Amino acid sequence: MTTSTNGTNLSDELLASLDASIDDVSTASTLPPELYTSPDVLAFETEALFMKEWLCVGRAERIPNVGDWFTVTIVDEPLIIARNKEGKVCAMSAVCQHRAMQVCEGEGNNTTFKCPYHHWNYGLDGRLLGAPAMERTEAFDKADFGLPQLRVEEWQGFVFVNFDADAAPLAPTLERYTPFLANYDLENAICPGTFTLENMPWNWKVMFENFNDGYHANRLHQFVQDFCPSNMSEFPVPWSDDSNVIFRTGGYTHIDGGFNATHRVIMDVFPDLTDEERTRSTFALMPPTLCFGTAPDQCFFFLVRPTGPETIDIEIGYIFHPSALDDPLFEQKMLLSDAGVQVFVQQDQDATTKVQQGLRSRFAPRGRYSWQEESHIQFNRWLVQRYRGGSTPDARA
């Protein structure tokens, strides 16, 4: 038995077994398979991780104007991300405080949000502005029924939200990685749009591990990624327990490498990059929702949203220097670039699907790590801290 019957806690036995996954990479073992398959574990993670950590919901440029908004659902919590009348990004629950209907879906531009069920009307800041026919309801005060607010922080052009009003600021916990992004000027870079893969059949942690796994780089992706081989993976900044980013670099065999059939860049290279930065990619995890990577001519991100213990939605986007979009051939180049990326995506999807299937087996191992998997140990340490911090003796009793 690995979890309590109500799914709100992890057992002492399971928590103790995690010591083996946070040791040095030369001696550590992989995480217990049940962490990837159990509904109770996801229920625990929802409270211990997703309700307490900073969650990336997209790019700020998606809502450039006052009144712009979009919706996103994370672990069954529908949210509205909007730019309010003061021009600031805000985040709030999309659940009407009358009868719990979702007040809006999709995206748009509005001055207010009107619930279609009974026409309760909310401002861009979530305040309840109007509630028809409530004048006979005793002690009813509109000020008490606004849409619940979340904390918001912007970092490198991304919007993060947090359900925990007392959470520490995000940016200081990402400082290990920010020097690697300085020359990309991501706040002024451009993401032309995103697309979403729905109900992919693997656990969210499988996704994170695969994204930052240098060990499989030119093994699973043999030929298509030989320019960025596994043995050129480096882990440049020592892990710190107060960090919310896990990252590595992947060196190239030549300058201006690209993840396509030519092994060369297709788009305009970010002009401020150094020669060193043009001969590597970085691969970073900002759990539990953002996987982010860089290349000389583009950055790429995956927003990971669990839909069940063994399924996720993945929103995928690419980021370019503004000059790339000025190229008359941008659309054609984008097709070429995406064709190359799809080779990686298909290979990764096949692998992660089969890994998830294997994790359900009675023979699923607690395997051993290669030195090229140092990032996994760092991810384990991030995870285990929060598992233990969210698991209380009273709940386990």
mmCIF file of C-alpha atoms in Angstrom:
data_model
loop_
_atom_site.group_PDB
_atom_site.id
_atom_site.type_symbol
_atom_site.label_atom_id
_atom_site.label_comp_id
_atom_site.label_asym_id
_atom_site.label_seq_id
_atom_site.Cartn_x
_atom_site.Cartn_y
_atom_site.Cartn_z
ATOM 1 C CA MET A 1 0.000 0.000 0.000
ATOM 2 C CA THR A 2 1.692 3.203 -1.136
ATOM 3 C CA THR A 3 -0.886 5.886 -0.378
ATOM 4 C CA SER A 4 -3.546 6.567 2.192
ATOM 5 C CA THR A 5 -7.078 5.567 1.285
ATOM 6 C CA ASN A 6 -8.220 9.143 0.746
ATOM 7 C CA GLY A 7 -5.375 9.933 -1.651
ATOM 8 C CA THR A 8 -4.259 12.979 0.315
ATOM 9 C CA ASN A 9 -0.997 11.563 1.636
ATOM 10 C CA LEU A 10 1.878 9.248 0.796
ATOM 11 C CA SER A 11 2.787 6.366 3.077
ATOM 12 C CA ASP A 12 5.879 6.390 5.280
ATOM 13 C CA GLU A 13 7.131 3.342 3.394
ATOM 14 C CA LEU A 14 6.918 5.069 0.030
ATOM 15 C CA LEU A 15 8.463 8.290 1.314
ATOM 16 C CA ALA A 16 11.387 6.362 2.812
ATOM 17 C CA SER A 17 11.945 4.512 -0.455
ATOM 18 C CA LEU A 18 12.543 7.828 -2.236
ATOM 19 C CA ASP A 19 15.979 8.168 -0.607
ATOM 20 C CA ALA A 20 17.311 5.845 -3.269
ATOM 21 C CA SER A 21 16.284 8.301 -6.011
ATOM 22 C CA ILE A 22 18.003 11.390 -4.641
ATOM 23 C CA ASP A 23 21.478 9.975 -4.124
ATOM 24 C CA ASP A 24 24.454 10.707 -6.361
ATOM 25 C CA VAL A 25 23.767 9.851 -10.002
ATOM 26 C CA SER A 26 26.348 7.043 -9.804
ATOM 27 C CA THR A 27 24.396 5.217 -7.100
ATOM 28 C CA ALA A 28 20.780 6.407 -7.403
ATOM 29 C CA SER A 29 17.783 4.410 -8.597
ATOM 30 C CA THR A 30 14.780 5.599 -10.578
ATOM 31 C CA LEU A 31 11.551 6.603 -8.869
ATOM 32 C CA PRO A 32 9.023 3.927 -7.835
ATOM 33 C CA PRO A 33 6.750 3.003 -10.784
ATOM 34 C CA GLU A 34 3.558 3.619 -8.771
ATOM 35 C CA LEU A 35 4.314 7.341 -8.747
ATOM 36 C CA TYR A 36 3.483 7.358 -12.464
ATOM 37 C CA THR A 37 0.283 5.302 -12.433
ATOM 38 C CA SER A 38 -1.670 5.820 -9.213
ATOM 39 C CA PRO A 39 -4.769 8.059 -9.078
ATOM 40 C CA ASP A 40 -4.048 8.578 -5.372
ATOM 41 C CA VAL A 41 -0.565 9.909 -6.162
ATOM 42 C CA LEU A 42 -2.007 12.416 -8.631
ATOM 43 C CA ALA A 43 -4.581 13.464 -6.025
ATOM 44 C CA PHE A 44 -1.733 14.029 -3.579
ATOM 45 C CA GLU A 45 0.337 15.900 -6.193
ATOM 46 C CA THR A 46 -2.620 18.144 -6.975
ATOM 47 C CA GLU A 47 -2.570 19.513 -3.436
ATOM 48 C CA ALA A 48 1.151 19.239 -2.660
ATOM 49 C CA LEU A 49 2.430 20.536 -6.020
ATOM 50 C CA PHE A 50 -0.114 22.068 -8.346
ATOM 51 C CA MET A 51 -1.900 24.072 -5.648
ATOM 52 C CA LYS A 52 1.377 25.391 -4.201
ATOM 53 C CA GLU A 53 3.877 25.839 -7.046
ATOM 54 C CA TRP A 54 4.139 28.452 -9.804
ATOM 55 C CA LEU A 55 2.290 27.168 -12.879
ATOM 56 C CA CYS A 56 3.101 28.488 -16.344
ATOM 57 C CA VAL A 57 -0.061 29.232 -18.313
ATOM 58 C CA GLY A 58 1.374 30.793 -21.500
ATOM 59 C CA ARG A 59 2.978 33.851 -23.021
ATOM 60 C CA ALA A 60 2.041 37.382 -21.952
ATOM 61 C CA GLU A 61 2.042 38.453 -25.612
ATOM 62 C CA ARG A 62 -1.075 36.324 -26.092
ATOM 63 C CA ILE A 63 -3.039 39.066 -24.300
ATOM 64 C CA PRO A 64 -1.362 42.315 -25.413
ATOM 65 C CA ASN A 65 -4.363 44.649 -25.029
ATOM 66 C CA VAL A 66 -6.665 45.672 -22.198
ATOM 67 C CA GLY A 67 -9.609 43.272 -22.160
ATOM 68 C CA ASP A 68 -7.736 40.410 -23.861
ATOM 69 C CA TRP A 69 -8.235 37.056 -22.123
ATOM 70 C CA PHE A 70 -7.890 33.329 -22.536
ATOM 71 C CA THR A 71 -8.863 30.308 -20.461
ATOM 72 C CA VAL A 72 -6.852 27.308 -19.365
ATOM 73 C CA THR A 73 -7.671 24.316 -17.169
ATOM 74 C CA ILE A 74 -5.059 22.840 -14.822
ATOM 75 C CA VAL A 75 -5.915 19.779 -12.689
ATOM 76 C CA ASP A 76 -9.649 20.417 -13.140
ATOM 77 C CA GLU A 77 -9.395 24.095 -12.204
ATOM 78 C CA PRO A 78 -10.663 26.334 -15.056
ATOM 79 C CA LEU A 79 -8.885 29.699 -15.028
ATOM 80 C CA ILE A 80 -9.186 33.047 -16.809
ATOM 81 C CA ILE A 81 -5.979 34.890 -17.672
ATOM 82 C CA ALA A 82 -6.778 38.504 -18.581
ATOM 83 C CA ARG A 83 -5.242 41.937 -19.017
ATOM 84 C CA ASN A 84 -7.149 44.319 -16.760
ATOM 85 C CA LYS A 85 -7.962 48.001 -17.139
ATOM 86 C CA GLU A 86 -4.624 48.956 -15.586
ATOM 87 C CA GLY A 87 -2.839 46.937 -18.280
ATOM 88 C CA LYS A 88 -1.661 44.248 -15.875
ATOM 89 C CA VAL A 89 -2.047 40.513 -16.307
ATOM 90 C CA CYS A 90 -4.372 38.952 -13.747
ATOM 91 C CA ALA A 91 -5.596 35.422 -13.147
ATOM 92 C CA MET A 92 -8.821 34.224 -11.570
ATOM 93 C CA SER A 93 -11.050 31.216 -11.301
ATOM 94 C CA ALA A 94 -13.486 30.849 -14.191
ATOM 95 C CA VAL A 95 -16.077 29.295 -11.843
ATOM 96 C CA CYS A 96 -19.136 31.498 -11.322
ATOM 97 C CA GLN A 97 -19.692 32.101 -7.623
ATOM 98 C CA HIS A 98 -23.429 31.544 -7.975
ATOM 99 C CA ARG A 99 -23.913 27.989 -9.282
ATOM 100 C CA ALA A 100 -20.359 27.037 -10.366
ATOM 101 C CA MET A 101 -20.837 27.291 -14.125
ATOM 102 C CA GLN A 102 -17.729 28.238 -16.107
ATOM 103 C CA VAL A 103 -18.260 31.876 -17.018
ATOM 104 C CA CYS A 104 -16.305 31.751 -20.293
ATOM 105 C CA GLU A 105 -14.266 29.453 -22.518
ATOM 106 C CA GLY A 106 -11.659 29.947 -25.233
ATOM 107 C CA GLU A 107 -10.282 33.449 -25.678
ATOM 108 C CA GLY A 108 -11.424 36.926 -26.638
ATOM 109 C CA ASN A 109 -11.573 40.587 -25.694
ATOM 110 C CA ASN A 110 -14.251 41.891 -23.336
ATOM 111 C CA THR A 111 -14.879 44.604 -20.799
ATOM 112 C CA THR A 112 -16.711 42.148 -18.522
ATOM 113 C CA PHE A 113 -17.367 38.419 -18.135
ATOM 114 C CA LYS A 114 -21.046 37.437 -18.077
ATOM 115 C CA CYS A 115 -21.952 33.964 -16.905
ATOM 116 C CA PRO A 116 -24.326 32.529 -19.537
ATOM 117 C CA TYR A 117 -26.399 30.657 -16.933
ATOM 118 C CA HIS A 118 -27.915 33.467 -14.842
ATOM 119 C CA HIS A 119 -26.031 36.494 -16.175
ATOM 120 C CA TRP A 120 -23.927 37.276 -13.169
ATOM 121 C CA ASN A 121 -21.486 39.826 -14.533
ATOM 122 C CA TYR A 122 -17.837 40.160 -13.494
ATOM 123 C CA GLY A 123 -15.168 42.780 -14.177
ATOM 124 C CA LEU A 124 -11.773 42.139 -15.727
ATOM 125 C CA ASP A 125 -10.415 42.071 -12.190
ATOM 126 C CA GLY A 126 -12.969 39.439 -11.111
ATOM 127 C CA ARG A 127 -15.225 41.776 -9.083
ATOM 128 C CA LEU A 128 -18.912 40.920 -9.216
ATOM 129 C CA LEU A 129 -20.504 43.913 -10.962
ATOM 130 C CA GLY A 130 -24.057 42.724 -11.351
ATOM 131 C CA ALA A 131 -26.329 39.903 -10.177
ATOM 132 C CA PRO A 132 -29.909 40.045 -11.527
ATOM 133 C CA ALA A 133 -32.867 39.584 -9.186
ATOM 134 C CA MET A 134 -30.795 39.199 -6.034
ATOM 135 C CA GLU A 135 -32.378 42.176 -4.273
ATOM 136 C CA ARG A 136 -34.593 39.921 -2.103
ATOM 137 C CA THR A 137 -31.689 37.751 -0.976
ATOM 138 C CA GLU A 138 -30.841 38.605 2.612
ATOM 139 C CA ALA A 139 -27.353 39.858 3.507
ATOM 140 C CA PHE A 140 -26.191 39.521 -0.094
ATOM 141 C CA ASP A 141 -23.161 41.716 -0.828
ATOM 142 C CA LYS A 142 -21.635 41.644 -4.314
ATOM 143 C CA ALA A 143 -18.228 42.322 -2.778
ATOM 144 C CA ASP A 144 -18.323 38.846 -1.210
ATOM 145 C CA PHE A 145 -18.848 36.984 -4.490
ATOM 146 C CA GLY A 146 -16.048 37.975 -6.838
ATOM 147 C CA LEU A 147 -14.126 35.389 -8.847
ATOM 148 C CA PRO A 148 -11.321 33.967 -6.661
ATOM 149 C CA GLN A 149 -7.947 35.471 -7.550
ATOM 150 C CA LEU A 150 -4.578 33.809 -8.098
ATOM 151 C CA ARG A 151 -1.142 35.330 -7.725
ATOM 152 C CA VAL A 152 0.574 36.249 -11.001
ATOM 153 C CA GLU A 153 4.211 36.695 -11.930
ATOM 154 C CA GLU A 154 5.750 37.305 -15.346
ATOM 155 C CA TRP A 155 9.181 35.902 -16.191
ATOM 156 C CA GLN A 156 10.966 36.051 -19.553
ATOM 157 C CA GLY A 157 7.649 36.847 -21.261
ATOM 158 C CA PHE A 158 5.847 33.879 -19.672
ATOM 159 C CA VAL A 159 2.896 34.170 -17.290
ATOM 160 C CA PHE A 160 2.948 32.069 -14.132
ATOM 161 C CA VAL A 161 0.112 31.767 -11.622
ATOM 162 C CA ASN A 162 -0.041 30.377 -8.115
ATOM 163 C CA PHE A 163 -3.036 29.213 -6.074
ATOM 164 C CA ASP A 164 -1.050 29.790 -2.866
ATOM 165 C CA ALA A 165 -1.360 33.393 -1.710
ATOM 166 C CA ASP A 166 1.689 32.961 0.521
ATOM 167 C CA ALA A 167 4.035 31.478 -2.082
ATOM 168 C CA ALA A 168 7.517 32.986 -2.323
ATOM 169 C CA PRO A 169 8.312 34.965 -5.515
ATOM 170 C CA LEU A 170 9.262 32.889 -8.525
ATOM 171 C CA ALA A 171 12.072 34.848 -10.214
ATOM 172 C CA PRO A 172 14.714 34.413 -7.475
ATOM 173 C CA THR A 173 14.296 30.642 -7.690
ATOM 174 C CA LEU A 174 15.132 30.654 -11.426
ATOM 175 C CA GLU A 175 18.340 32.686 -11.220
ATOM 176 C CA ARG A 176 20.580 29.694 -12.004
ATOM 177 C CA TYR A 177 19.146 29.628 -15.512
ATOM 178 C CA THR A 178 18.552 33.290 -16.370
ATOM 179 C CA PRO A 179 22.142 34.025 -17.543
ATOM 180 C CA PHE A 180 21.674 31.393 -20.238
ATOM 181 C CA LEU A 181 18.672 33.336 -21.587
ATOM 182 C CA ALA A 182 19.897 36.926 -21.362
ATOM 183 C CA ASN A 183 20.955 37.197 -25.019
ATOM 184 C CA TYR A 184 17.626 35.873 -26.288
ATOM 185 C CA ASP A 185 15.687 38.899 -24.959
ATOM 186 C CA LEU A 186 12.644 36.665 -24.600
ATOM 187 C CA GLU A 187 10.343 39.418 -23.385
ATOM 188 C CA ASN A 188 10.593 40.995 -26.845
ATOM 189 C CA ALA A 189 10.720 37.772 -28.849
ATOM 190 C CA ILE A 190 7.661 36.489 -30.690
ATOM 191 C CA CYS A 191 5.582 33.333 -30.375
ATOM 192 C CA PRO A 192 3.355 33.120 -33.483
ATOM 193 C CA GLY A 193 0.932 30.751 -31.772
ATOM 194 C CA THR A 194 0.623 27.367 -30.107
ATOM 195 C CA PHE A 195 -1.073 24.026 -30.697
ATOM 196 C CA THR A 196 -2.252 21.439 -28.187
ATOM 197 C CA LEU A 197 -1.957 17.657 -28.143
ATOM 198 C CA GLU A 198 -4.776 16.270 -26.021
ATOM 199 C CA ASN A 199 -4.862 13.247 -23.723
ATOM 200 C CA MET A 200 -1.397 11.969 -24.513
ATOM 201 C CA PRO A 201 -1.105 8.566 -22.784
ATOM 202 C CA TRP A 202 1.652 9.110 -20.237
ATOM 203 C CA ASN A 203 2.147 10.645 -16.798
ATOM 204 C CA TRP A 204 3.289 14.253 -16.525
ATOM 205 C CA LYS A 205 6.587 13.201 -14.910
ATOM 206 C CA VAL A 206 7.371 10.904 -17.847
ATOM 207 C CA MET A 207 7.015 13.968 -20.067
ATOM 208 C CA PHE A 208 9.392 16.018 -17.916
ATOM 209 C CA GLU A 209 11.974 13.267 -17.754
ATOM 210 C CA ASN A 210 11.936 12.645 -21.489
ATOM 211 C CA PHE A 211 12.244 16.349 -22.320
ATOM 212 C CA ASN A 212 15.426 16.740 -20.312
ATOM 213 C CA ASP A 213 16.974 13.334 -20.986
ATOM 214 C CA GLY A 214 20.330 13.767 -22.692
ATOM 215 C CA TYR A 215 20.967 10.025 -22.559
ATOM 216 C CA HIS A 216 18.574 9.254 -25.413
ATOM 217 C CA ALA A 217 19.530 12.258 -27.589
ATOM 218 C CA ASN A 218 21.413 10.504 -30.392
ATOM 219 C CA ARG A 219 20.211 7.037 -29.492
ATOM 220 C CA LEU A 220 16.437 7.263 -29.865
ATOM 221 C CA HIS A 221 17.044 10.199 -32.247
ATOM 222 C CA GLN A 222 19.956 8.607 -34.079
ATOM 223 C CA PHE A 223 20.891 10.428 -37.298
ATOM 224 C CA VAL A 224 18.431 13.305 -36.776
ATOM 225 C CA GLN A 225 20.257 14.498 -33.652
ATOM 226 C CA ASP A 226 23.817 13.353 -34.257
ATOM 227 C CA PHE A 227 24.915 17.006 -34.279
ATOM 228 C CA CYS A 228 23.858 17.280 -30.599
ATOM 229 C CA PRO A 229 25.093 13.974 -29.166
ATOM 230 C CA SER A 230 24.464 12.525 -25.724
ATOM 231 C CA ASN A 231 28.121 12.700 -24.707
ATOM 232 C CA MET A 232 28.113 16.513 -25.086
ATOM 233 C CA SER A 233 25.533 16.952 -22.322
ATOM 234 C CA GLU A 234 26.697 19.155 -19.457
ATOM 235 C CA PHE A 235 25.152 20.187 -16.148
ATOM 236 C CA PRO A 236 26.796 23.559 -15.662
ATOM 237 C CA VAL A 237 25.420 24.931 -12.405
ATOM 238 C CA PRO A 238 25.264 22.834 -9.226
ATOM 239 C CA TRP A 239 21.784 21.960 -8.024
ATOM 240 C CA SER A 240 20.380 23.978 -5.145
ATOM 241 C CA ASP A 241 17.430 22.924 -3.004
ATOM 242 C CA ASP A 242 15.846 26.375 -3.335
ATOM 243 C CA SER A 243 15.855 26.246 -7.134
ATOM 244 C CA ASN A 244 12.732 25.805 -9.260
ATOM 245 C CA VAL A 245 14.590 25.076 -12.488
ATOM 246 C CA ILE A 246 16.441 21.949 -13.599
ATOM 247 C CA PHE A 247 18.498 22.341 -16.760
ATOM 248 C CA ARG A 248 21.367 21.064 -18.845
ATOM 249 C CA THR A 249 23.183 22.115 -21.987
ATOM 250 C CA GLY A 250 23.539 19.989 -25.093
ATOM 251 C CA GLY A 251 26.637 20.817 -27.100
ATOM 252 C CA TYR A 252 26.782 20.763 -30.918
ATOM 253 C CA THR A 253 29.436 19.343 -33.195
ATOM 254 C CA HIS A 254 29.248 22.573 -35.263
ATOM 255 C CA ILE A 255 27.991 26.134 -34.912
ATOM 256 C CA ASP A 256 24.339 27.006 -35.592
ATOM 257 C CA GLY A 257 22.898 23.533 -35.294
ATOM 258 C CA GLY A 258 19.232 22.933 -36.004
ATOM 259 C CA PHE A 259 16.719 20.224 -35.163
ATOM 260 C CA ASN A 260 15.811 19.410 -38.750
ATOM 261 C CA ALA A 261 17.058 17.278 -41.655
ATOM 262 C CA THR A 262 19.855 19.731 -42.494
ATOM 263 C CA HIS A 263 21.202 19.864 -38.893
ATOM 264 C CA ARG A 264 21.485 23.621 -39.491
ATOM 265 C CA VAL A 265 19.457 26.664 -38.462
ATOM 266 C CA ILE A 266 16.569 27.637 -40.729
ATOM 267 C CA MET A 267 15.348 30.843 -39.093
ATOM 268 C CA ASP A 268 17.295 34.003 -38.254
ATOM 269 C CA VAL A 269 19.758 33.402 -35.437
ATOM 270 C CA PHE A 270 19.129 35.524 -32.338
ATOM 271 C CA PRO A 271 21.623 38.318 -33.081
ATOM 272 C CA ASP A 272 23.088 38.819 -29.598
ATOM 273 C CA LEU A 273 24.124 35.205 -29.051
ATOM 274 C CA THR A 274 27.796 34.481 -28.461
ATOM 275 C CA ASP A 275 29.649 31.864 -30.499
ATOM 276 C CA GLU A 276 29.437 29.555 -27.487
ATOM 277 C CA GLU A 277 25.664 29.998 -27.315
ATOM 278 C CA ARG A 278 25.414 29.241 -31.026
ATOM 279 C CA THR A 279 27.031 25.853 -30.464
ATOM 280 C CA ARG A 280 24.580 24.498 -27.873
ATOM 281 C CA SER A 281 21.002 24.109 -26.799
ATOM 282 C CA THR A 282 19.661 24.332 -23.286
ATOM 283 C CA PHE A 283 16.897 22.119 -21.956
ATOM 284 C CA ALA A 284 15.110 23.271 -18.812
ATOM 285 C CA LEU A 285 12.307 22.088 -16.561
ATOM 286 C CA MET A 286 10.286 24.477 -14.448
ATOM 287 C CA PRO A 287 7.983 21.937 -12.831
ATOM 288 C CA PRO A 288 5.243 21.111 -12.630
ATOM 289 C CA THR A 289 4.056 22.691 -15.913
ATOM 290 C CA LEU A 290 6.837 24.153 -18.123
ATOM 291 C CA CYS A 291 9.462 22.436 -20.269
ATOM 292 C CA PHE A 292 11.595 24.996 -22.133
ATOM 293 C CA GLY A 293 14.498 24.799 -24.560
ATOM 294 C CA THR A 294 16.741 27.019 -26.646
ATOM 295 C CA ALA A 295 18.519 26.713 -29.995
ATOM 296 C CA PRO A 296 20.367 29.408 -31.971
ATOM 297 C CA ASP A 297 17.357 30.302 -34.151
ATOM 298 C CA GLN A 298 14.396 29.464 -31.905
ATOM 299 C CA CYS A 299 13.188 28.575 -28.462
ATOM 300 C CA PHE A 300 10.506 26.002 -27.787
ATOM 301 C CA PHE A 301 8.179 25.269 -24.899
ATOM 302 C CA PHE A 302 5.778 22.591 -23.736
ATOM 303 C CA LEU A 303 3.042 23.431 -21.232
ATOM 304 C CA VAL A 304 2.132 20.187 -19.498
ATOM 305 C CA ARG A 305 -1.304 19.756 -17.924
ATOM 306 C CA PRO A 306 -2.338 16.435 -16.332
ATOM 307 C CA THR A 307 -5.782 15.174 -17.312
ATOM 308 C CA GLY A 308 -5.427 11.971 -15.274
ATOM 309 C CA PRO A 309 -2.739 9.881 -13.602
ATOM 310 C CA GLU A 310 -1.636 8.529 -16.979
ATOM 311 C CA THR A 311 -2.714 11.255 -19.420
ATOM 312 C CA ILE A 312 -1.732 14.848 -20.165
ATOM 313 C CA ASP A 313 -2.498 17.705 -22.520
ATOM 314 C CA ILE A 314 0.585 19.379 -24.002
ATOM 315 C CA GLU A 315 0.467 22.917 -25.410
ATOM 316 C CA ILE A 316 3.470 23.484 -27.705
ATOM 317 C CA GLY A 317 4.911 26.757 -28.948
ATOM 318 C CA TYR A 318 8.004 28.181 -30.675
ATOM 319 C CA ILE A 319 9.621 31.557 -30.059
ATOM 320 C CA PHE A 320 11.624 33.528 -32.636
ATOM 321 C CA HIS A 321 13.559 36.748 -32.923
ATOM 322 C CA PRO A 322 11.216 39.389 -34.449
ATOM 323 C CA SER A 323 13.353 39.593 -37.610
ATOM 324 C CA ALA A 324 12.496 35.978 -38.416
ATOM 325 C CA LEU A 325 8.850 36.890 -38.933
ATOM 326 C CA ASP A 326 9.799 39.743 -41.276
ATOM 327 C CA ASP A 327 11.231 37.224 -43.730
ATOM 328 C CA PRO A 328 8.829 36.837 -46.702
ATOM 329 C CA LEU A 329 9.589 33.118 -46.584
ATOM 330 C CA PHE A 330 8.811 32.746 -42.871
ATOM 331 C CA GLU A 331 5.774 30.513 -43.410
ATOM 332 C CA GLN A 332 7.698 28.218 -45.769
ATOM 333 C CA LYS A 333 10.637 28.084 -43.366
ATOM 334 C CA MET A 334 8.256 27.339 -40.533
ATOM 335 C CA LEU A 335 6.945 24.323 -42.427
ATOM 336 C CA LEU A 336 10.495 23.049 -42.933
ATOM 337 C CA SER A 337 11.380 23.621 -39.299
ATOM 338 C CA ASP A 338 8.220 21.956 -38.026
ATOM 339 C CA ALA A 339 8.755 18.961 -40.315
ATOM 340 C CA GLY A 340 12.087 18.376 -38.597
ATOM 341 C CA VAL A 341 10.621 18.799 -35.127
ATOM 342 C CA GLN A 342 7.834 16.345 -35.900
ATOM 343 C CA VAL A 343 10.392 13.584 -36.401
ATOM 344 C CA PHE A 344 11.553 14.113 -32.822
ATOM 345 C CA VAL A 345 7.983 14.437 -31.553
ATOM 346 C CA GLN A 346 6.884 11.156 -33.149
ATOM 347 C CA GLN A 347 9.894 9.276 -31.819
ATOM 348 C CA ASP A 348 9.391 10.732 -28.340
ATOM 349 C CA GLN A 349 5.671 9.996 -28.360
ATOM 350 C CA ASP A 350 6.319 6.371 -29.247
ATOM 351 C CA ALA A 351 8.912 6.082 -26.482
ATOM 352 C CA THR A 352 6.903 7.786 -23.735
ATOM 353 C CA THR A 353 3.770 5.799 -24.595
ATOM 354 C CA LYS A 354 5.723 2.557 -24.257
ATOM 355 C CA VAL A 355 7.444 3.722 -21.066
ATOM 356 C CA GLN A 356 4.034 4.409 -19.507
ATOM 357 C CA GLN A 357 2.845 0.958 -20.556
ATOM 358 C CA GLY A 358 5.956 -0.559 -19.001
ATOM 359 C CA LEU A 359 5.455 1.307 -15.742
ATOM 360 C CA ARG A 360 2.185 -0.589 -15.262
ATOM 361 C CA SER A 361 3.985 -3.933 -15.468
ATOM 362 C CA ARG A 362 4.674 -6.063 -12.418
ATOM 363 C CA PHE A 363 8.233 -6.178 -13.748
ATOM 364 C CA ALA A 364 8.644 -2.396 -13.926
ATOM 365 C CA PRO A 365 12.105 -1.683 -12.486
ATOM 366 C CA ARG A 366 13.704 0.850 -10.259
ATOM 367 C CA GLY A 367 16.533 1.217 -12.730
ATOM 368 C CA ARG A 368 19.959 2.843 -12.518
ATOM 369 C CA TYR A 369 21.133 6.114 -14.095
ATOM 370 C CA SER A 370 23.834 7.023 -16.591
ATOM 371 C CA TRP A 371 25.961 10.103 -15.862
ATOM 372 C CA GLN A 372 24.151 11.653 -18.838
ATOM 373 C CA GLU A 373 20.961 11.630 -16.725
ATOM 374 C CA GLU A 374 22.109 13.980 -13.949
ATOM 375 C CA SER A 375 19.042 16.165 -14.648
ATOM 376 C CA HIS A 376 16.801 13.330 -13.486
ATOM 377 C CA ILE A 377 18.433 13.321 -10.059
ATOM 378 C CA GLN A 378 17.847 17.067 -9.779
ATOM 379 C CA PHE A 379 14.199 16.626 -10.785
ATOM 380 C CA ASN A 380 13.849 13.842 -8.209
ATOM 381 C CA ARG A 381 15.247 16.117 -5.505
ATOM 382 C CA TRP A 382 12.831 18.885 -6.453
ATOM 383 C CA LEU A 383 9.971 16.390 -6.355
ATOM 384 C CA VAL A 384 10.881 14.566 -3.160
ATOM 385 C CA GLN A 385 11.213 17.827 -1.209
ATOM 386 C CA ARG A 386 7.626 18.621 -2.073
ATOM 387 C CA TYR A 387 6.348 15.106 -1.509
ATOM 388 C CA ARG A 388 7.776 15.186 1.990
ATOM 389 C CA GLY A 389 6.700 18.760 2.621
ATOM 390 C CA GLY A 390 3.132 17.974 1.594
ATOM 391 C CA SER A 391 2.889 14.745 3.572
ATOM 392 C CA THR A 392 1.991 15.123 7.239
ATOM 393 C CA PRO A 393 2.194 12.585 10.084
ATOM 394 C CA ASP A 394 -1.404 13.322 11.093
ATOM 395 C CA ALA A 395 -2.670 12.489 7.620
ATOM 396 C CA ARG A 396 -0.698 9.231 7.569
ATOM 397 C CA ALA A 397 -1.955 8.067 10.934
#
